[in-house]
Structure formats: structure tokens, C-alpha cells
Amino acid sequence: MVFLLLPLIIIALVILLSGFRIIPQNYEGLIETLGKYTKTVKAGLVWIVPLIQNSRKVSLALQPLEISKYSIITKDNAEITTSLTLNYLVTDSYRYFYNNTDSVESMVQLIRGHLRDIIGRMELNEALGSTSQINTQLADAIGDLTDIYGIKVVRVNVDELLPSPEIQRAMDKQLTADREKTAAIAKAEGEARNIELTTKAKNDALVATAKAKAEAIKTEADAEAYRIERLQQSLNNAGEGYFKNESLDAFNNLASGPNNLIIMDKSEMTELGKVPAAKKIWDKLDQEEQATPETEE
């Protein structure tokens, strides 16, 4: 009798032991009874009724996901290719597993739709320069997906926005043209500035030369006026007898010449002596001026 019960006991023990399940850390277990959801259990050792109940494990850990490149049309009908990455976690294992056949794919389709809507309201240049703004709008649009898919998107980031090859070639040509235009303008401005500086330098040189000449003429005129003033002072200071002697010498010189006939008023005879006297004084002033630089040196 004992031998007959022993196999039954062993089978019963095996069945009982087969009902134990281990739910790992950061997982939840969904218990089903005859295919119908019964309850959700936390991590640890769980026992279910063998052959009647079943358990499913759902990870609650943060999951990374990369959405492959796909095309979007902007407001100005330009085609761009975008790709993004995100991190999500399951916040409601029941909704995640039972409400959708594939909650992750449904979430991806929702995110793509929001991204198409956001970029579709932007022109190409605006979209290419507004990655941070797009990330913010996309995160606000997604919100908390717990009630729909049992998922929460923790972070979403648009990694790249690439125009189509045709648009890239057109943009490269435009960029090259803009650079050439900027370089031509800079070169023209440089040449104009060079001409302006050269002209100013020439004008400054002409002005300086003119000023130097004016100063030289003024100096020469001042010297001439000074010599005339000295001459006049010397003539004024000379005595009447001096001019008479000079007049006699002048008459003697004239008498010794081939043309020795002179007719003049008596009052002019003394004035005649001033001519050789003035010449002597003038020559003396010249000698003084020539000696002055040598003395200064």
C-alpha cells in the first residue's frame, strides 16, 4: 500500500513545487487564472496553482529606445530626415501588457505623429535651428502615457535633422555664394579703406609741404624785413658828413668812368652818397648772417 502511495506523493510534491515562481528585482508579476488576469505581485518568491494559473514578468527598469530615421515634410515642403532617442519605463504593468498588443510600438507611432506635427508647422531653416525647442514641445505633447499604454517617457531627444541630399547641395551652393559675397565685400571695403588712407597720407604730405614752404617764405620774408630794418636804422644813424664823403667818392668813381657827365640838383648830391653807403651796410649784414650759422655750430 505504501509503495502504491509513494509515486502519488512524489507527483503531488513535484506539482506543488512547480508552482513556485521567482519574480526578479525591479519586475512585477501578472498572475493569470485559466488565461484571465487575477492579480499583480511584486518581486520575490510567488506560488501559483500549477496547471491552472500562469505568471508573466514585466520589467519596471528604465529602457532606452532608438527610433530609426524617417522623413518629415516641413511647412515650406522641404523633406528632412530625423532620428531620435528616448528613455521610458513601465508605470502600469497591467495596461502595458493587456491594453495593447505592443505598447512600445504604439508609443513610437504616437511620438512620430507628434514630431511630424511639430516640425510640419516649421519652415526648414527654423526647424534646423530649433532642436532644443522641438525637444521641449515633443516632451510636452507626449506627456504621461500611463493611462493609455502604461508607459512613461522619461527623456526624449531629437538627435539629428538632416535635409534631403538635393536640399543639402542647394544649401552648400548658397553657403558658398554667401561666403564669396562676404569675401568680395570685405576685399572691396579693404581696397576702399586703403585708397582712403593713401589719399589722406598724400593730402597730409601736401599740406605739410605747403606749410613748410609757407614757413620758409615767412622766415625769408622776416629775415629780409629785418635786414631792411637794420639797413634803415644804420642809414638813420649815419652822420651827414659820412654821406658827403660817400658822395665825393661816388663822384670820383663816376668821373673816372667813360660816362662822366652828371646833371643833378644840389639837394640830391648828399642823397647820392647814400647809395654806396647802403651797399656797404647790406654787404656787412650778409657777412653777419653767413657767419651766424658757423658760430652756432
Short mmCIF file of C-alpha atoms in Angstrom, two decimals:
data_model
loop_
_atom_site.label_atom_id
_atom_site.label_comp_id
_atom_site.label_asym_id
_atom_site.label_seq_id
_atom_site.Cartn_x
_atom_site.Cartn_y
_atom_site.Cartn_z
CA MET A 1 0.00 0.00 0.00
CA VAL A 2 2.84 2.35 0.90
CA PHE A 3 4.53 1.58 -2.35
CA LEU A 4 1.38 2.50 -4.21
CA LEU A 5 1.01 5.89 -2.46
CA LEU A 6 4.69 6.86 -2.80
CA PRO A 7 4.50 7.70 -6.52
CA LEU A 8 1.38 9.74 -5.96
CA ILE A 9 3.07 11.66 -3.15
CA ILE A 10 6.10 12.36 -5.33
CA ILE A 11 3.91 13.55 -8.18
CA ALA A 12 1.96 15.80 -5.83
CA LEU A 13 5.20 17.26 -4.45
CA VAL A 14 6.53 17.88 -7.95
CA ILE A 15 3.29 19.60 -8.91
CA LEU A 16 3.34 21.72 -5.76
CA LEU A 17 6.98 22.66 -6.24
CA SER A 18 6.39 23.51 -9.88
CA GLY A 19 4.00 26.21 -8.73
CA PHE A 20 6.78 28.35 -7.23
CA ARG A 21 7.92 31.32 -9.28
CA ILE A 22 10.68 33.86 -8.63
CA ILE A 23 9.93 37.45 -9.69
CA PRO A 24 13.30 39.28 -10.07
CA GLN A 25 14.11 42.62 -8.57
CA ASN A 26 12.57 45.61 -10.46
CA TYR A 27 9.96 43.36 -12.07
CA GLU A 28 6.28 42.78 -11.47
CA GLY A 29 4.40 39.53 -11.95
CA LEU A 30 0.99 39.27 -13.61
CA ILE A 31 -0.91 36.23 -12.38
CA GLU A 32 -3.48 34.68 -14.73
CA THR A 33 -6.03 32.04 -13.76
CA LEU A 34 -7.21 29.97 -16.68
CA GLY A 35 -5.99 32.76 -19.01
CA LYS A 36 -7.68 35.58 -17.11
CA TYR A 37 -5.78 38.26 -15.17
CA THR A 38 -6.10 37.72 -11.42
CA LYS A 39 -3.58 39.94 -9.66
CA THR A 40 -0.22 41.71 -9.78
CA VAL A 41 2.57 40.55 -7.49
CA LYS A 42 5.83 42.23 -6.52
CA ALA A 43 9.35 40.86 -6.77
CA GLY A 44 10.15 37.77 -4.71
CA LEU A 45 9.04 34.18 -4.36
CA VAL A 46 5.48 33.56 -5.55
CA TRP A 47 3.40 30.41 -5.64
CA ILE A 48 0.72 29.80 -8.24
CA VAL A 49 -1.64 26.92 -8.74
CA PRO A 50 0.06 24.60 -11.19
CA LEU A 51 -1.71 23.90 -14.48
CA ILE A 52 -4.39 26.44 -13.57
CA GLN A 53 -2.51 29.66 -13.07
CA ASN A 54 0.26 31.27 -15.05
CA SER A 55 2.64 34.20 -14.35
CA ARG A 56 4.08 36.84 -16.65
CA LYS A 57 7.04 39.07 -15.75
CA VAL A 58 7.09 42.76 -16.70
CA SER A 59 10.27 44.84 -16.30
CA LEU A 60 9.94 48.16 -14.49
CA ALA A 61 13.50 49.26 -15.30
CA LEU A 62 14.32 52.26 -17.46
CA GLN A 63 14.53 51.21 -21.10
CA PRO A 64 16.44 53.00 -23.91
CA LEU A 65 14.93 53.14 -27.37
CA GLU A 66 16.20 54.50 -30.65
CA ILE A 67 13.70 55.46 -33.31
CA SER A 68 15.26 54.96 -36.72
CA LYS A 69 15.49 57.68 -39.34
CA TYR A 70 12.30 58.64 -41.11
CA SER A 71 11.21 61.51 -43.37
CA ILE A 72 9.19 64.56 -42.36
CA ILE A 73 7.91 67.38 -44.58
CA THR A 74 8.34 70.92 -43.26
CA LYS A 75 5.95 73.84 -43.69
CA ASP A 76 7.80 75.01 -46.82
CA ASN A 77 7.62 71.49 -48.35
CA ALA A 78 11.23 70.59 -47.65
CA GLU A 79 11.99 66.96 -46.84
CA ILE A 80 14.18 66.27 -43.82
CA THR A 81 15.24 63.03 -42.19
CA THR A 82 15.12 62.80 -38.41
CA SER A 83 16.06 60.30 -35.75
CA LEU A 84 15.60 60.43 -32.01
CA THR A 85 16.33 58.51 -28.84
CA LEU A 86 14.24 58.21 -25.70
CA ASN A 87 14.08 56.50 -22.32
CA TYR A 88 10.87 55.05 -20.96
CA LEU A 89 9.70 52.86 -18.12
CA VAL A 90 6.58 50.83 -17.38
CA THR A 91 4.40 52.51 -14.76
CA ASP A 92 1.35 50.23 -15.04
CA SER A 93 2.18 46.65 -15.92
CA TYR A 94 -1.48 45.70 -16.40
CA ARG A 95 -2.17 48.39 -19.03
CA TYR A 96 1.24 47.82 -20.59
CA PHE A 97 0.64 44.13 -21.14
CA TYR A 98 -3.12 43.76 -21.61
CA ASN A 99 -4.39 47.02 -23.11
CA ASN A 100 -2.15 46.89 -26.20
CA THR A 101 -0.71 44.14 -28.29
CA ASP A 102 2.56 46.15 -28.48
CA SER A 103 2.62 49.19 -26.20
CA VAL A 104 6.16 50.17 -27.22
CA GLU A 105 5.34 50.27 -30.93
CA SER A 106 2.14 52.19 -30.19
CA MET A 107 4.18 54.69 -28.18
CA VAL A 108 6.67 55.06 -31.06
CA GLN A 109 3.88 55.74 -33.54
CA LEU A 110 2.41 58.38 -31.20
CA ILE A 111 5.79 60.10 -30.83
CA ARG A 112 6.32 60.09 -34.59
CA GLY A 113 2.92 61.68 -35.10
CA HIS A 114 3.64 64.46 -32.60
CA LEU A 115 7.07 65.08 -34.14
CA ARG A 116 5.59 65.32 -37.64
CA ASP A 117 3.02 67.80 -36.36
CA ILE A 118 5.65 69.97 -34.61
CA ILE A 119 8.14 70.05 -37.48
CA GLY A 120 5.36 70.32 -40.06
CA ARG A 121 4.46 73.73 -38.61
CA MET A 122 8.05 74.97 -39.05
CA GLU A 123 9.99 76.07 -42.08
CA LEU A 124 13.24 74.31 -42.92
CA ASN A 125 15.66 76.91 -41.53
CA GLU A 126 13.59 77.31 -38.37
CA ALA A 127 13.46 73.55 -37.79
CA LEU A 128 17.20 73.07 -38.32
CA GLY A 129 17.98 75.72 -35.73
CA SER A 130 15.36 74.80 -33.13
CA THR A 131 16.31 71.32 -31.89
CA SER A 132 16.00 72.29 -28.22
CA GLN A 133 12.61 73.88 -28.84
CA ILE A 134 11.43 70.75 -30.69
CA ASN A 135 12.55 68.54 -27.79
CA THR A 136 10.60 70.65 -25.32
CA GLN A 137 7.43 70.71 -27.43
CA LEU A 138 7.67 66.98 -28.07
CA ALA A 139 8.06 66.18 -24.37
CA ASP A 140 5.03 68.35 -23.55
CA ALA A 141 2.98 66.74 -26.32
CA ILE A 142 3.78 63.18 -25.20
CA GLY A 143 3.07 63.78 -21.53
CA ASP A 144 2.36 60.80 -19.27
CA LEU A 145 1.26 57.74 -21.27
CA THR A 146 0.38 55.67 -18.20
CA ASP A 147 -3.37 55.77 -18.77
CA ILE A 148 -3.00 54.75 -22.43
CA TYR A 149 -0.02 52.42 -22.66
CA GLY A 150 1.10 52.04 -19.03
CA ILE A 151 4.35 53.78 -20.03
CA LYS A 152 6.06 57.00 -19.00
CA VAL A 153 8.61 58.66 -21.29
CA VAL A 154 11.37 60.00 -19.06
CA ARG A 155 13.51 61.65 -21.73
CA VAL A 156 13.18 62.25 -25.43
CA ASN A 157 15.81 63.87 -27.66
CA VAL A 158 15.95 64.62 -31.37
CA ASP A 159 19.45 63.54 -32.33
CA GLU A 160 19.62 64.91 -35.86
CA LEU A 161 17.65 66.71 -38.53
CA LEU A 162 19.11 66.20 -41.99
CA PRO A 163 17.78 67.83 -45.16
CA SER A 164 17.47 65.69 -48.25
CA PRO A 165 20.60 65.38 -50.48
CA GLU A 166 19.12 67.78 -53.04
CA ILE A 167 18.45 70.43 -50.39
CA GLN A 168 21.90 69.90 -48.89
CA ARG A 169 23.53 70.53 -52.27
CA ALA A 170 21.43 73.67 -52.74
CA MET A 171 22.33 74.84 -49.23
CA ASP A 172 26.02 74.20 -49.89
CA LYS A 173 25.85 76.28 -53.07
CA GLN A 174 24.04 79.08 -51.23
CA LEU A 175 26.58 78.95 -48.41
CA THR A 176 29.46 79.09 -50.89
CA ALA A 177 27.83 82.03 -52.69
CA ASP A 178 27.30 83.86 -49.40
CA ARG A 179 30.91 83.29 -48.39
CA GLU A 180 32.18 84.53 -51.76
CA LYS A 181 29.91 87.57 -51.50
CA THR A 182 31.17 88.30 -47.99
CA ALA A 183 34.77 87.90 -49.12
CA ALA A 184 34.20 90.21 -52.12
CA ILE A 185 32.59 92.85 -49.92
CA ALA A 186 35.43 92.59 -47.40
CA LYS A 187 38.02 92.89 -50.19
CA ALA A 188 36.25 95.91 -51.69
CA GLU A 189 35.98 97.57 -48.29
CA GLY A 190 39.67 96.88 -47.68
CA GLU A 191 40.66 98.38 -51.02
CA ALA A 192 38.43 101.40 -50.40
CA ARG A 193 39.98 101.85 -46.97
CA ASN A 194 43.46 101.53 -48.46
CA ILE A 195 42.65 104.15 -51.08
CA GLU A 196 41.20 106.40 -48.39
CA LEU A 197 44.31 106.07 -46.22
CA THR A 198 46.65 106.57 -49.20
CA THR A 199 44.75 109.66 -50.30
CA LYS A 200 44.76 111.02 -46.76
CA ALA A 201 48.50 110.39 -46.47
CA LYS A 202 49.15 112.19 -49.77
CA ASN A 203 46.93 115.08 -48.74
CA ASP A 204 48.66 115.28 -45.38
CA ALA A 205 52.03 115.30 -47.15
CA LEU A 206 50.90 118.07 -49.49
CA VAL A 207 49.57 120.11 -46.58
CA ALA A 208 52.80 119.56 -44.63
CA THR A 209 54.88 120.55 -47.68
CA ALA A 210 52.77 123.64 -48.23
CA LYS A 211 53.08 124.57 -44.56
CA ALA A 212 56.84 124.06 -44.70
CA LYS A 213 57.11 126.25 -47.81
CA ALA A 214 54.92 128.88 -46.21
CA GLU A 215 57.07 128.82 -43.10
CA ALA A 216 60.21 129.10 -45.23
CA ILE A 217 58.79 132.03 -47.20
CA LYS A 218 57.67 133.69 -43.97
CA THR A 219 61.10 133.15 -42.42
CA GLU A 220 62.82 134.51 -45.52
CA ALA A 221 60.47 137.50 -45.58
CA ASP A 222 61.05 138.12 -41.89
CA ALA A 223 64.80 137.97 -42.47
CA GLU A 224 64.53 140.34 -45.43
CA ALA A 225 62.38 142.72 -43.39
CA TYR A 226 64.88 142.52 -40.56
CA ARG A 227 67.78 143.33 -42.90
CA ILE A 228 65.88 146.27 -44.38
CA GLU A 229 65.06 147.49 -40.88
CA ARG A 230 68.73 147.19 -39.91
CA LEU A 231 69.74 148.99 -43.09
CA GLN A 232 67.27 151.76 -42.38
CA GLN A 233 68.48 152.08 -38.82
CA SER A 234 72.10 152.23 -39.98
CA LEU A 235 71.30 154.92 -42.56
CA ASN A 236 69.34 156.90 -39.99
CA ASN A 237 72.20 156.68 -37.52
CA ALA A 238 74.89 157.74 -40.07
CA GLY A 239 76.04 161.40 -39.87
CA GLU A 240 75.66 163.95 -42.66
CA GLY A 241 79.44 164.15 -43.10
CA TYR A 242 79.55 160.43 -43.78
CA PHE A 243 77.15 160.76 -46.71
CA LYS A 244 79.12 163.77 -48.06
CA ASN A 245 82.29 161.71 -48.11
CA GLU A 246 80.46 158.90 -49.80
CA SER A 247 79.08 161.38 -52.32
CA LEU A 248 82.59 162.57 -53.13
CA ASP A 249 83.75 159.01 -53.60
CA ALA A 250 80.78 158.36 -55.80
CA PHE A 251 81.56 161.40 -57.94
CA ASN A 252 85.18 160.34 -58.19
CA ASN A 253 84.13 156.88 -59.39
CA LEU A 254 81.79 158.41 -61.93
CA ALA A 255 84.46 160.84 -63.08
CA SER A 256 86.90 158.04 -63.71
CA GLY A 257 84.34 156.23 -65.85
CA PRO A 258 83.65 156.69 -69.57
CA ASN A 259 80.35 158.49 -68.91
CA ASN A 260 81.39 161.30 -66.58
CA LEU A 261 78.71 163.87 -67.37
CA ILE A 262 76.14 164.07 -64.49
CA ILE A 263 73.47 166.68 -64.00
CA MET A 264 71.57 166.75 -60.69
CA ASP A 265 70.11 169.11 -58.19
CA LYS A 266 72.30 170.32 -55.38
CA SER A 267 69.99 168.85 -52.81
CA GLU A 268 70.44 165.41 -54.36
CA MET A 269 74.17 165.37 -54.06
CA THR A 270 74.10 164.26 -50.46
CA GLU A 271 71.42 161.60 -51.32
CA LEU A 272 73.80 160.17 -53.88
CA GLY A 273 76.17 159.24 -51.09
CA LYS A 274 73.54 157.02 -49.53
CA VAL A 275 73.73 154.52 -52.40
CA PRO A 276 77.29 153.29 -51.75
CA ALA A 277 76.69 153.58 -48.02
CA ALA A 278 73.64 151.36 -48.26
CA LYS A 279 75.59 148.83 -50.30
CA LYS A 280 78.32 148.64 -47.69
CA ILE A 281 75.82 148.18 -44.90
CA TRP A 282 73.92 145.49 -46.91
CA ASP A 283 77.15 143.59 -47.60
CA LYS A 284 78.03 143.76 -43.92
CA LEU A 285 74.64 142.32 -42.98
CA ASP A 286 75.18 139.46 -45.46
CA GLN A 287 78.52 138.69 -43.86
CA GLU A 288 76.93 138.66 -40.40
CA GLU A 289 74.17 136.29 -41.50
CA GLN A 290 76.66 133.91 -43.14
CA ALA A 291 78.82 133.94 -40.01
CA THR A 292 75.90 133.31 -37.65
CA PRO A 293 75.29 129.55 -38.56
CA GLU A 294 79.03 128.84 -38.26
CA THR A 295 79.07 130.37 -34.82
CA GLU A 296 76.03 128.35 -33.72
CA GLU A 297 77.62 125.13 -34.95
#
